[in-house]
Short mmCIF file of C-alpha atoms and ligand atoms in Angstrom, two decimals:
data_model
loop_
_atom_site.label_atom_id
_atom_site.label_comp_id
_atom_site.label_asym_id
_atom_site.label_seq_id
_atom_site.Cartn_x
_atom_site.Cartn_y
_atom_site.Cartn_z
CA UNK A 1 -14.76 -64.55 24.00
CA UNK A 2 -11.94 -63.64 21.91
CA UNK A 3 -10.50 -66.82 20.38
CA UNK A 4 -6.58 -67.23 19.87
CA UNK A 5 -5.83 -69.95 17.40
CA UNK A 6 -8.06 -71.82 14.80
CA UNK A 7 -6.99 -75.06 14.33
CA UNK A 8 -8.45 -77.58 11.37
CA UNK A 9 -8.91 -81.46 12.49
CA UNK A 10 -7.05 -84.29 10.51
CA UNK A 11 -10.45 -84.91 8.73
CA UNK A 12 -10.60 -81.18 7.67
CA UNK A 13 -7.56 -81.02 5.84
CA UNK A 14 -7.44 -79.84 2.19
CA UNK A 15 -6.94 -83.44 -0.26
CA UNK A 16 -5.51 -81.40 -2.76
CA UNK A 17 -2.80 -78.85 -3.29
CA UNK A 18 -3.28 -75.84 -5.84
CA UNK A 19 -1.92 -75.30 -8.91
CA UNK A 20 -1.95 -71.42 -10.15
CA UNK A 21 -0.43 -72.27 -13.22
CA UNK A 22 -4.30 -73.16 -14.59
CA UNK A 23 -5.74 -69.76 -13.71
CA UNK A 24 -2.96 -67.29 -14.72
CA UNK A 25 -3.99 -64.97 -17.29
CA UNK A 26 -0.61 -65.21 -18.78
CA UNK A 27 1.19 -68.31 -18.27
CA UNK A 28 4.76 -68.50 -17.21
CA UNK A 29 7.26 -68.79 -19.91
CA UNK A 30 9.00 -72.61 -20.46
CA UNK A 31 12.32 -73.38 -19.26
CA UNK A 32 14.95 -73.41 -22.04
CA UNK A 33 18.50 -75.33 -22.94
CA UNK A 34 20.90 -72.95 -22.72
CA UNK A 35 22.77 -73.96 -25.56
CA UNK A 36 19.82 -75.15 -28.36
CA UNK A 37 17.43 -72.45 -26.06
CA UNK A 38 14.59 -75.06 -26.88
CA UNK A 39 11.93 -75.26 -24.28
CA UNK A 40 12.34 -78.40 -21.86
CA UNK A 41 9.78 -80.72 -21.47
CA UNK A 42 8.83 -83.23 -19.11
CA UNK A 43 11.39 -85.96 -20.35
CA UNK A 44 14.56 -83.69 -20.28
CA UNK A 45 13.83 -82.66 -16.64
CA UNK A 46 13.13 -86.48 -15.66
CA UNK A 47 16.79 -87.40 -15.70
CA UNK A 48 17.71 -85.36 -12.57
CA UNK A 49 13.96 -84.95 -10.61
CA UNK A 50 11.40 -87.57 -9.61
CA UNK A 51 9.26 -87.73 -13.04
CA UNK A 52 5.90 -86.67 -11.53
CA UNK A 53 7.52 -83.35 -10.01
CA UNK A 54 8.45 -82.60 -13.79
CA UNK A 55 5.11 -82.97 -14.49
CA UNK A 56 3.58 -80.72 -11.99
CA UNK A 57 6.32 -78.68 -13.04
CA UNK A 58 5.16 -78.06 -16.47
CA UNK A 59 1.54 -78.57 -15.60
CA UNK A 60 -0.88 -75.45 -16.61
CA UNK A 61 -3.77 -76.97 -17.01
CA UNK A 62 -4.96 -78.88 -13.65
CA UNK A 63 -6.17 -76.48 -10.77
CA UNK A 64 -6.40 -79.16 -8.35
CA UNK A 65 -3.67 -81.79 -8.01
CA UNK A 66 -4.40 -84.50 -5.20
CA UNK A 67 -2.37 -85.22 -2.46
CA UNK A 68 -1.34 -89.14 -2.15
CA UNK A 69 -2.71 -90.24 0.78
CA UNK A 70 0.61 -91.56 1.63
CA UNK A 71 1.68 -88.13 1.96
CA UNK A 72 -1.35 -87.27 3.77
CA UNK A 73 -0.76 -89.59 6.28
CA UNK A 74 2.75 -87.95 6.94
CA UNK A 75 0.92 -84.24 6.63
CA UNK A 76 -0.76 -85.27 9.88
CA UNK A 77 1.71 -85.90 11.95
CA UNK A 78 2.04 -82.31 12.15
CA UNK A 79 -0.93 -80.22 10.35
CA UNK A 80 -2.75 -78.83 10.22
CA UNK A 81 -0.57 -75.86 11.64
CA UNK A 82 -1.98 -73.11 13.91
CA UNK A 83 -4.00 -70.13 12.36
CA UNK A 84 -3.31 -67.45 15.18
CA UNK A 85 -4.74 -64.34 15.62
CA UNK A 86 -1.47 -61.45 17.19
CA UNK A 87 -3.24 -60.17 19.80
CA UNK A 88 -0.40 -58.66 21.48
CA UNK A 89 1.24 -57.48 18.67
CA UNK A 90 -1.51 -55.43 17.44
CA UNK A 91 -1.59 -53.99 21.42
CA UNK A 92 2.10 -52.89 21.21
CA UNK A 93 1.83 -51.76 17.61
CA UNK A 94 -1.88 -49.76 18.73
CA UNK A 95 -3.35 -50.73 15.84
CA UNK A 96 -6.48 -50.89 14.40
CA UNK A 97 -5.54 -53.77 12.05
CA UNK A 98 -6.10 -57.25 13.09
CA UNK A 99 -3.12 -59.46 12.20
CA UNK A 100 -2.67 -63.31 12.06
CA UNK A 101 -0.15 -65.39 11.45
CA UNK A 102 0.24 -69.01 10.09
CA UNK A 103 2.57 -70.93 12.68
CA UNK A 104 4.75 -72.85 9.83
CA UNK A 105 7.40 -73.21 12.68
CA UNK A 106 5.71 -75.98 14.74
CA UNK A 107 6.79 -79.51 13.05
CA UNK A 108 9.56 -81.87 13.57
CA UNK A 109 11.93 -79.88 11.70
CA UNK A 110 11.30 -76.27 12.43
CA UNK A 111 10.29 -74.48 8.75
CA UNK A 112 7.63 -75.02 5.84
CA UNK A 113 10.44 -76.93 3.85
CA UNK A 114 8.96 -80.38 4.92
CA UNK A 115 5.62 -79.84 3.10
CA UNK A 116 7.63 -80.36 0.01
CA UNK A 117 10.16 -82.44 1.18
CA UNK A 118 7.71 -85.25 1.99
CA UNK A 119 6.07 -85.12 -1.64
CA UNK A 120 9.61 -85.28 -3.43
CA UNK A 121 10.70 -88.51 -1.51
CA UNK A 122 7.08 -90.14 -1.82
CA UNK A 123 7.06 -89.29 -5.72
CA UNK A 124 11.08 -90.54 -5.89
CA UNK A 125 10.19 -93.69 -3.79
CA UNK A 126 7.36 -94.49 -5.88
CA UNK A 127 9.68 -94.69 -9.22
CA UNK A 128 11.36 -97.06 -7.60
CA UNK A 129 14.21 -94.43 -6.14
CA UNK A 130 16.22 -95.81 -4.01
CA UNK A 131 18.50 -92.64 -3.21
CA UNK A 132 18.16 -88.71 -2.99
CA UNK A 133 20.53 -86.05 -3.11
CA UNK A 134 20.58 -82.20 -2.32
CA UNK A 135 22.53 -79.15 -0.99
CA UNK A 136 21.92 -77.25 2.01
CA UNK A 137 23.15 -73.66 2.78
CA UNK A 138 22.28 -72.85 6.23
CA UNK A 139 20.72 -76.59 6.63
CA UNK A 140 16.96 -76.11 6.26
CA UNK A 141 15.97 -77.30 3.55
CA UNK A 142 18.98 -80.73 4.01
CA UNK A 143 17.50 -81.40 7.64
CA UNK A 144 13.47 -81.63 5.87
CA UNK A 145 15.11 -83.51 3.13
CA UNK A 146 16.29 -85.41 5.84
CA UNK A 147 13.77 -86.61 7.71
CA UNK A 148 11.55 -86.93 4.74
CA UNK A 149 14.02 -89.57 3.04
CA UNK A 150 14.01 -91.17 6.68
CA UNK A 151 9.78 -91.65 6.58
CA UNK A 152 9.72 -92.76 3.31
CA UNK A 153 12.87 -95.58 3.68
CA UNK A 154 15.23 -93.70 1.05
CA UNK A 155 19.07 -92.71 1.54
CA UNK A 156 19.74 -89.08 1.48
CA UNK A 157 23.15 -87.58 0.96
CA UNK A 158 23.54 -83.87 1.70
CA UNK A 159 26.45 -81.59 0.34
CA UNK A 160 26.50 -78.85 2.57
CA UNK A 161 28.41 -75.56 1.80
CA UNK A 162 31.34 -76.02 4.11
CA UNK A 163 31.23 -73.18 5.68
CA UNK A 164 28.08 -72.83 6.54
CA UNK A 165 28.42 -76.63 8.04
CA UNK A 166 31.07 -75.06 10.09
CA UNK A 167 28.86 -71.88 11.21
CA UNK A 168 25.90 -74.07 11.75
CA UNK A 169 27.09 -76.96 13.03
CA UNK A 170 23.41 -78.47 14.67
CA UNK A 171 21.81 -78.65 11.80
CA UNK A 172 24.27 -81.17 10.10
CA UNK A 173 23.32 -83.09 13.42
CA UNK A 174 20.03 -82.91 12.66
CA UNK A 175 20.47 -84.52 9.19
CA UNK A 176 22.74 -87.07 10.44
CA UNK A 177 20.44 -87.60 13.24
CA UNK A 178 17.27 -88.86 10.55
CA UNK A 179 20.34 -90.84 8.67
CA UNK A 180 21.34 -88.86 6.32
CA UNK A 181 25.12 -88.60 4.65
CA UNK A 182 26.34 -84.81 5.09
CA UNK A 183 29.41 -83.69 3.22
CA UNK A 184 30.73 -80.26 3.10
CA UNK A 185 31.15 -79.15 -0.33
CA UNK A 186 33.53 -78.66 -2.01
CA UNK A 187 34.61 -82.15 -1.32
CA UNK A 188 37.09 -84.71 -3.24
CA UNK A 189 34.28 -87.48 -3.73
CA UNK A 190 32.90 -85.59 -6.47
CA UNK A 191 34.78 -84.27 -9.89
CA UNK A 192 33.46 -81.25 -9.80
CA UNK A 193 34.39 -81.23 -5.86
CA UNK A 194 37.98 -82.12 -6.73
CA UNK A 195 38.13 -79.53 -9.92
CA UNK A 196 37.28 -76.88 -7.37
CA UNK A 197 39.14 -78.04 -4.42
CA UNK A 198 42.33 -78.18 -6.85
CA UNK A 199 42.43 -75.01 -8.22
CA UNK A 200 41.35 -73.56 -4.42
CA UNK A 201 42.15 -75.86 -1.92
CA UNK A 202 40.83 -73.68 0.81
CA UNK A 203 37.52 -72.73 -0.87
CA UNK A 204 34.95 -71.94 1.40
CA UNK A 205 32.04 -73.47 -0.66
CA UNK A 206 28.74 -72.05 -1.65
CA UNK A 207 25.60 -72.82 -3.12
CA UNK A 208 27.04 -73.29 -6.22
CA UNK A 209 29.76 -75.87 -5.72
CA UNK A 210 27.13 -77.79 -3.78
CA UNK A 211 24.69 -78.11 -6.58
CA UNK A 212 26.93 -79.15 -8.70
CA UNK A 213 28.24 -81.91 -6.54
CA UNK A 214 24.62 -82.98 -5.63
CA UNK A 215 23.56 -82.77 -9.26
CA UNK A 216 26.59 -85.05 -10.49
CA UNK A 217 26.19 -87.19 -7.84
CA UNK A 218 22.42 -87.97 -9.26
CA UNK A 219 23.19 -88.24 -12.83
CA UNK A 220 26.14 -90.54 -12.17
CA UNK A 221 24.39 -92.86 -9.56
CA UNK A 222 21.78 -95.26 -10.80
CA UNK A 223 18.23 -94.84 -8.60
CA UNK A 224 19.40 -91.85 -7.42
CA UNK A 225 17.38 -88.14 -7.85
CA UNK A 226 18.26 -84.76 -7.22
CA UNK A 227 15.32 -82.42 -5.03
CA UNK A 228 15.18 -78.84 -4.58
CA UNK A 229 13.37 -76.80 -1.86
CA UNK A 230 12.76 -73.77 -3.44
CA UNK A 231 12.58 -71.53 -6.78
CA UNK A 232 10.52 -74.51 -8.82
CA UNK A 233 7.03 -75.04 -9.51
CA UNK A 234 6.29 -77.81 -8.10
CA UNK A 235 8.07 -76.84 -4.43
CA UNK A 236 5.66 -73.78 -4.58
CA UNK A 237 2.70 -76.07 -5.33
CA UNK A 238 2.97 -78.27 -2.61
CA UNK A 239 3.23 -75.42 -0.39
CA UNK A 240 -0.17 -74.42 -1.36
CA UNK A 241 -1.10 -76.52 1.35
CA UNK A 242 -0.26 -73.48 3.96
CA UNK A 243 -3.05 -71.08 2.44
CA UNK A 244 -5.40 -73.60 1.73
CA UNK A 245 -5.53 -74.57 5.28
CA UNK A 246 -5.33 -70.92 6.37
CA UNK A 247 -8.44 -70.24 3.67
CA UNK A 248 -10.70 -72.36 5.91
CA UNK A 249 -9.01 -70.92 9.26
CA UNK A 250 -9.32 -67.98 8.45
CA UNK A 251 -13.03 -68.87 7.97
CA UNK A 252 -13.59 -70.05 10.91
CA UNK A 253 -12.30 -66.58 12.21
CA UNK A 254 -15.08 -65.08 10.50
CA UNK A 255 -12.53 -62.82 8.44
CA UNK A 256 -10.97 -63.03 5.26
CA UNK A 257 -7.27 -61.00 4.29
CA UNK A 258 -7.10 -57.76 3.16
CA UNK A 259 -3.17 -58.49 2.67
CA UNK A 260 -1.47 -61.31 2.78
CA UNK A 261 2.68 -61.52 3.65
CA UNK A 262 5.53 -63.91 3.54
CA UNK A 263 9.03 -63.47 3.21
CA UNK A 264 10.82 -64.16 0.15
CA UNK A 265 13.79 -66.12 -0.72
CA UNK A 266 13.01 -68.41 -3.95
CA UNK A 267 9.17 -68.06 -3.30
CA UNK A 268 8.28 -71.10 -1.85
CA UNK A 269 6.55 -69.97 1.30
CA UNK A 270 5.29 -66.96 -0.36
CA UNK A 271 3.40 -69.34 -3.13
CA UNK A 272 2.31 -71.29 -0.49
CA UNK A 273 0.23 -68.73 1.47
CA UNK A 274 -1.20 -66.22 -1.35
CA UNK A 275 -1.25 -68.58 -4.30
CA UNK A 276 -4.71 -70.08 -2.82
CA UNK A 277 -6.19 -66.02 -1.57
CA UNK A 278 -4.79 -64.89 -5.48
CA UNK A 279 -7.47 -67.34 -6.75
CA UNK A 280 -10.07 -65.45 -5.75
CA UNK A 281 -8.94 -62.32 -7.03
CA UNK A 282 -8.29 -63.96 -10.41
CA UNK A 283 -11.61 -65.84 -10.14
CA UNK A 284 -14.26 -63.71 -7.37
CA UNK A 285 -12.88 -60.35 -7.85
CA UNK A 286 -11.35 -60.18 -4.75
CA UNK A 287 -8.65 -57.45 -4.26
CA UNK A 288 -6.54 -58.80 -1.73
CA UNK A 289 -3.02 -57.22 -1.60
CA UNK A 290 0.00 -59.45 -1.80
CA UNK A 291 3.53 -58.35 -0.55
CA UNK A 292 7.02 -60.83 -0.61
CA UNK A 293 9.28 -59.92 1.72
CA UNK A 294 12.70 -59.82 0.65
CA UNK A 295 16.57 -57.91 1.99
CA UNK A 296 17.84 -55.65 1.09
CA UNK A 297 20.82 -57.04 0.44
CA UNK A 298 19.07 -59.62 -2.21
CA UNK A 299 16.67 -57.15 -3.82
CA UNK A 300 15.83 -58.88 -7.09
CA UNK A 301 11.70 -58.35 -6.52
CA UNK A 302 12.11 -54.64 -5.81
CA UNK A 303 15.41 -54.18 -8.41
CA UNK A 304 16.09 -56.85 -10.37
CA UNK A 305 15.13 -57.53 -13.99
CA UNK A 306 12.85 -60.17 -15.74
CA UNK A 307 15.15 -62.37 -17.98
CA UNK A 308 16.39 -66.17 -18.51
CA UNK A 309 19.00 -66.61 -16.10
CA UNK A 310 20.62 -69.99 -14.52
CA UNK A 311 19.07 -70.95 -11.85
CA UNK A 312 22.48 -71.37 -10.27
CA UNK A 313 25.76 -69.43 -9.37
CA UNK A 314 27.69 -72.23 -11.62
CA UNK A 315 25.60 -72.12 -15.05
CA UNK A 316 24.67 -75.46 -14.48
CA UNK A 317 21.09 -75.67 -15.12
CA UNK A 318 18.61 -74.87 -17.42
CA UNK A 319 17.61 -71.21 -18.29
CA UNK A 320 14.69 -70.01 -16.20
CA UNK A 321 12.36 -66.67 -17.34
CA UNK A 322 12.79 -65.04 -13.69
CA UNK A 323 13.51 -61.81 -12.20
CA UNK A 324 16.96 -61.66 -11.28
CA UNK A 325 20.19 -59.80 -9.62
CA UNK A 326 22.56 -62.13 -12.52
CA UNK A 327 22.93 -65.61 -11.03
CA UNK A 328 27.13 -64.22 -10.25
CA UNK A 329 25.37 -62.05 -8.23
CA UNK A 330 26.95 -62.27 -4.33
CA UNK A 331 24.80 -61.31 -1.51
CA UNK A 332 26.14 -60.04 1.87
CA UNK A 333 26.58 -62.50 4.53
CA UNK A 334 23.13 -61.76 6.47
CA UNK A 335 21.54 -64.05 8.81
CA UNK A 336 18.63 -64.78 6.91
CA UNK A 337 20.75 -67.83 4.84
CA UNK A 338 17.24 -68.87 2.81
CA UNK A 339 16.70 -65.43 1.46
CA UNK A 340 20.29 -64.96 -0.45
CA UNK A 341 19.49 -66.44 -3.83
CA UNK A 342 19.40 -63.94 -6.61
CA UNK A 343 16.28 -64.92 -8.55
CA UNK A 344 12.48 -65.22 -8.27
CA UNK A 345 10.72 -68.54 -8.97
CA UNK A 346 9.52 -68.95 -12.55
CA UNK A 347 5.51 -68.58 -11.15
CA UNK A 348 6.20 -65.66 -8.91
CA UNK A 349 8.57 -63.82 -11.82
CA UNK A 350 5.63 -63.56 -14.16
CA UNK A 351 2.78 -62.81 -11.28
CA UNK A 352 5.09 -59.62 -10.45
CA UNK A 353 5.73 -58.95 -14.39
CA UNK A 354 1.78 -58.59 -14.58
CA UNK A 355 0.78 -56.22 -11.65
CA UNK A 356 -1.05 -59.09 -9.51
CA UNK A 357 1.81 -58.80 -6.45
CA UNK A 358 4.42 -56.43 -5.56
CA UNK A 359 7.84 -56.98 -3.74
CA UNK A 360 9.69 -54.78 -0.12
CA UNK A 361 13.33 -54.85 0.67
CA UNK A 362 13.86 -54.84 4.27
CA UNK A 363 17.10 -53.72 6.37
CA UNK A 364 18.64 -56.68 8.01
CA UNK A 365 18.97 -54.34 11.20
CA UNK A 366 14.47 -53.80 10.91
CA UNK A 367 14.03 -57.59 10.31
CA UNK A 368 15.86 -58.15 14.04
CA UNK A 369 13.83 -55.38 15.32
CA UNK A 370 10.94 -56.81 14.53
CA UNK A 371 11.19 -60.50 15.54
CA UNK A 372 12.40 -58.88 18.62
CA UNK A 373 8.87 -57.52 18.82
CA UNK A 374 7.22 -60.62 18.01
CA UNK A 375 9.33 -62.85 20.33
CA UNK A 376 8.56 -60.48 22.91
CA UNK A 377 4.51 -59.86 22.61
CA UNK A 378 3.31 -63.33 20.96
CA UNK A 379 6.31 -65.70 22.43
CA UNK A 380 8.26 -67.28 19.75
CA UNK A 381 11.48 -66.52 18.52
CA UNK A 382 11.33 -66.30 14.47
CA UNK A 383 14.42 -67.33 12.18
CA UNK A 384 15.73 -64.67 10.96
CA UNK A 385 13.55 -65.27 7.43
CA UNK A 386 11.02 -64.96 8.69
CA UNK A 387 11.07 -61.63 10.44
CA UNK A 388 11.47 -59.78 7.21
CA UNK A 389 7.78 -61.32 6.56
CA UNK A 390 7.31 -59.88 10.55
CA UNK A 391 8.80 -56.30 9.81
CA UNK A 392 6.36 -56.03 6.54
CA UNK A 393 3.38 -56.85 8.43
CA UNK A 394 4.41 -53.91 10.78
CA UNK A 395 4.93 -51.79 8.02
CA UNK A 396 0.94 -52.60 7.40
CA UNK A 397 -0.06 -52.30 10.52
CA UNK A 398 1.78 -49.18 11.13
CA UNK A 399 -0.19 -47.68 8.29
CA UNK A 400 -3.22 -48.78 9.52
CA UNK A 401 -2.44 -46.90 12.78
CA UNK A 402 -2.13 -43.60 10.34
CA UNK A 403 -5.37 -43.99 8.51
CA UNK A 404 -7.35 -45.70 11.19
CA UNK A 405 -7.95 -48.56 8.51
CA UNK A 406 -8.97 -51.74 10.42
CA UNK A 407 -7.36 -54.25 7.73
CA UNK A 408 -7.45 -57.69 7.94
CA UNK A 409 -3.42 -58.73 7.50
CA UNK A 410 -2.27 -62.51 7.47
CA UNK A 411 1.67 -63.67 7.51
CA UNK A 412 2.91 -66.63 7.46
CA UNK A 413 5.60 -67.75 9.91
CA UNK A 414 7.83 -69.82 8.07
CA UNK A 415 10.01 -70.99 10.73
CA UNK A 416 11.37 -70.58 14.00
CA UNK A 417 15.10 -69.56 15.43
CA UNK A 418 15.74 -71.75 17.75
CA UNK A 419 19.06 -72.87 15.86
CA UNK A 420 19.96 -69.33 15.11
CA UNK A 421 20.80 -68.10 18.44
CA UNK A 422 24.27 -67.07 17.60
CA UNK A 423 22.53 -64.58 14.91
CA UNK A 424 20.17 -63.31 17.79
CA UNK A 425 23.80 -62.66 19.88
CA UNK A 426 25.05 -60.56 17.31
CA UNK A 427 21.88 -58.39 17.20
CA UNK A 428 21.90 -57.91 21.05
CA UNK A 429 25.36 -57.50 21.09
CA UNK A 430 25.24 -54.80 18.72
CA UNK A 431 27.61 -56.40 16.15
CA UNK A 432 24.78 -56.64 13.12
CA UNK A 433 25.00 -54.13 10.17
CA UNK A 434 22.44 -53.10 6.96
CA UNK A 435 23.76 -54.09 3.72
CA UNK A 436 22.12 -51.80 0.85
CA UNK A 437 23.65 -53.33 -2.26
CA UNK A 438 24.63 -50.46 -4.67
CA UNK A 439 22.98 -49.75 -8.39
CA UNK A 440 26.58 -50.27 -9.79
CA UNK A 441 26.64 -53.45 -7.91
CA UNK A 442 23.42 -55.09 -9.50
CA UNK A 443 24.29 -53.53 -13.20
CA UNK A 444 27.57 -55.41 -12.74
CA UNK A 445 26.42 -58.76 -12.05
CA UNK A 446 23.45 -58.38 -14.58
CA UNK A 447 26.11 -58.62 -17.19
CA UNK A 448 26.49 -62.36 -16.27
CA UNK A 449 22.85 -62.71 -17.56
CA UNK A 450 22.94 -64.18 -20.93
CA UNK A 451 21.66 -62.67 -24.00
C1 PLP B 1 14.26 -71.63 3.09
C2 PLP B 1 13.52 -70.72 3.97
C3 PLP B 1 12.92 -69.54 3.48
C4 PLP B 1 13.03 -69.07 2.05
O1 PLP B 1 12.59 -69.94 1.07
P1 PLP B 1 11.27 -69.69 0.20
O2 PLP B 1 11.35 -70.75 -0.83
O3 PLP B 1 11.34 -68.32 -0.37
O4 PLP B 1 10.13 -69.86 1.10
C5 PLP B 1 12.18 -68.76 4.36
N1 PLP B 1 12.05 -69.08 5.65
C6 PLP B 1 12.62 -70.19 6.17
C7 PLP B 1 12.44 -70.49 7.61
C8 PLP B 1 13.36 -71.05 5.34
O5 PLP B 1 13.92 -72.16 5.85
#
């Protein structure tokens, strides 16, 4: 009988997350001050994050870093997440290749971001936090952030770039709905917020204004920390959780990946289901292929260069060795909000650098295509993210349908759509365009790099 989904019991759970940082070959490069461009250590990162994310951060020696059981406890009120096997995908894609996804979508919030989210507040709570503080584009990453501050008894305040609260208003109702404060940014209750709104009074906000409001609002309040859901070390470690689950489901499928997929927007998700298969190619010799999935509007994998950049459109934070568009790089308004940042996490950067990964740019126009596919043959609708993973696996498949090759392919699902319904509209209405940014374009803002 052909089985559908694998699914681990609470007792089968991995107890540890995995850190790559102990078996790279080459290890990533430190973060630097921009202005002394001395390396930062565990103490200058402390002041803003919850201390014991700084030191997974900087952490290249520990392969295995246990999970608190506190956060355990909150893993199982959704995981472990379904392993499941396409069936009729690979029927309307007649191919040879057998493809699974991991279902990151079904949990209280919708996408991966919680696995992290619920870490950050334990570690903050621990210290003795009694306050967290973020910014949200389209929402995600605010709404686990959210929640997570809501299990774990801590206040969370949200600055949300204003437009996007106005473009997405449900997920601001989400946050508010697990407690948390939402404020579109830029707003007058921070200086930066009133700087900004002064010179521009009708600015629409963006990810930069909001992390500088969130960041002030940390280092000026006392017991209060900033979090981030993508781009950093630690995020990507406790991601990990997503392949090491799928390592075992995939066992109990009797198969193991051939190539492995996720979609690509500060790494996070990406980390989280290949870091634990690129183990064994670093340690077992296995020669599984691993592909991020990113636009093509925000092509910094497939065109960007590796140098220190800020992290952030503003300048405001430290200088990180990535591969980048130039942080004053713009990307076009696409759906796919968590995929418009214009660097690579520090890990992922130096994994790319050294041949052990490789980055695709997809259309915006192919990403719909293909989540139209999914939706239609396994069921659920995908955000908009992560169809670009969707339209890579295709690629594969498609491939596989040339050479008869019956490869083994694994994506992970990082979220579903079901708040982006208005993007789906556009698509069926006709009304969504590809935005191929130009060379001039990404020499331009690659002058905003510093030297
Ligand atoms: C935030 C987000 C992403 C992109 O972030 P990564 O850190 O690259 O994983 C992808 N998919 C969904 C559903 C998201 O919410």
């Amino acid at each position: 009988m052909k089985q559908k989904r694998f699914i681990l019991q609470e007792n089968e759970l991995p107890t540890a997350w995995y850190n790559i940082q102990a078996d790279m070959p080459i290890k990533p490069m430190p973060p630097i001050h921009p202005a002394t461009k001395q390396p930062l250590g565990v103490d200058d990162l402390a002041h803003i994050f919850p201390r014991e994310c700084c030191v997974q951060e900087l952490d290249t020696e520990h392969d295995f870093i246990p999970i608190p059981e506190e956060v355990l406890d909150k893993y199982k009120s959704y995981r472990s997440t379904p392993l499941v096997r396409a069936y009729a995908l690979e029927e309307a894609l007649q191919t040879p290749a057998h493809i699974y996804f991991k279902n990151e979508s079904v949990n209280p919030l919708g996408s991966h971001k919680i696995n992290s989210a619920l870490p950050q507040c334990y570690y903050a709570k621990q210290e003795g936090t009694t306050n967290v503080t973020t910014e949200t584009g389209a929402g995600q990453w605010g709404a686990a952030l959210a929640y997570a501050a809501s299990v774990f008894g801590l206040e969370a305040a949200v600055y949300q770039v204003k437009i996007s609260m106005q473009q997405k208003p449900y997920r601001s109702s989400i946050m508010r709905t697990f407690g948390a404060a939402v404020t579109g940014s830029p707003s007058m209750s921070t200086r930066a917020g009133k700087d900004i709104i002064t010179r521009d009074p009708h600015h629409p906000g963006s990810l930069g204004t909001a992390i500088s409001e969130a960041v002030e609002l940390a280092t000026t309040t006392p017991n209060c920390k900033y979090t981030l859901g993508s781009v950093l070390n630690h995020v990507g470690l406790h991601q990990t959780i997503i392949g090491l689950e799928a390592e075992k489901q995939m066992t109990m499928a009797g198969e193991y990946p051939d190539v492995v997929i996720a979609c690509f927007g500060g790494g996070s998700n990406f980390g989280g289901i290949a870091f634990p298969f690129m183990r064994h190619n670093l340690k077992d010799g296995k020669k599984t292929e691993f592909i991020a999935a990113e636009p093509e509007s925000c092509p910094k994998l497939t065109r960007g260069e590796f140098r220190y950049d800020f992290g952030d459109e503003a300048g405001y934070t430290p200088l990180l060795p990535m591969f980048t568009l130039g942080h004053s790089f713009k990307p076009a308004n696409i759906h796919a909000g968590g995929l418009r940042y214009h660097g690579a996490g520090v890990i992922i950067s130096q994994l790319l650098k050294d041949g052990l990964m490789h980055g695709v740019d997809i259309p915006q126009l192919e990403s719909f295509e293909a989540g139209m596919l999914f939706a239609r043959t396994e069921g659920i609708i995908p955000a908009p993210e992560s169809s670009h993973a969707i339209a890579a696996a295709i690629r594969e498949a498609q491939k596989c349908k040339q050479t008869g090759e019956e490869k083994v392919i694994l994506f992970n699902l990082s979220g579903h759509g079901l708040i982006d319904m208005s993007a789906y509209d556009q698509y069926l209405n006709g009304d969504l365009i590809n935005y191929r940014v130009s060379d001039q374009d990404i020499e331009q803002t690659l002058k905003s790099v510093p030297e």
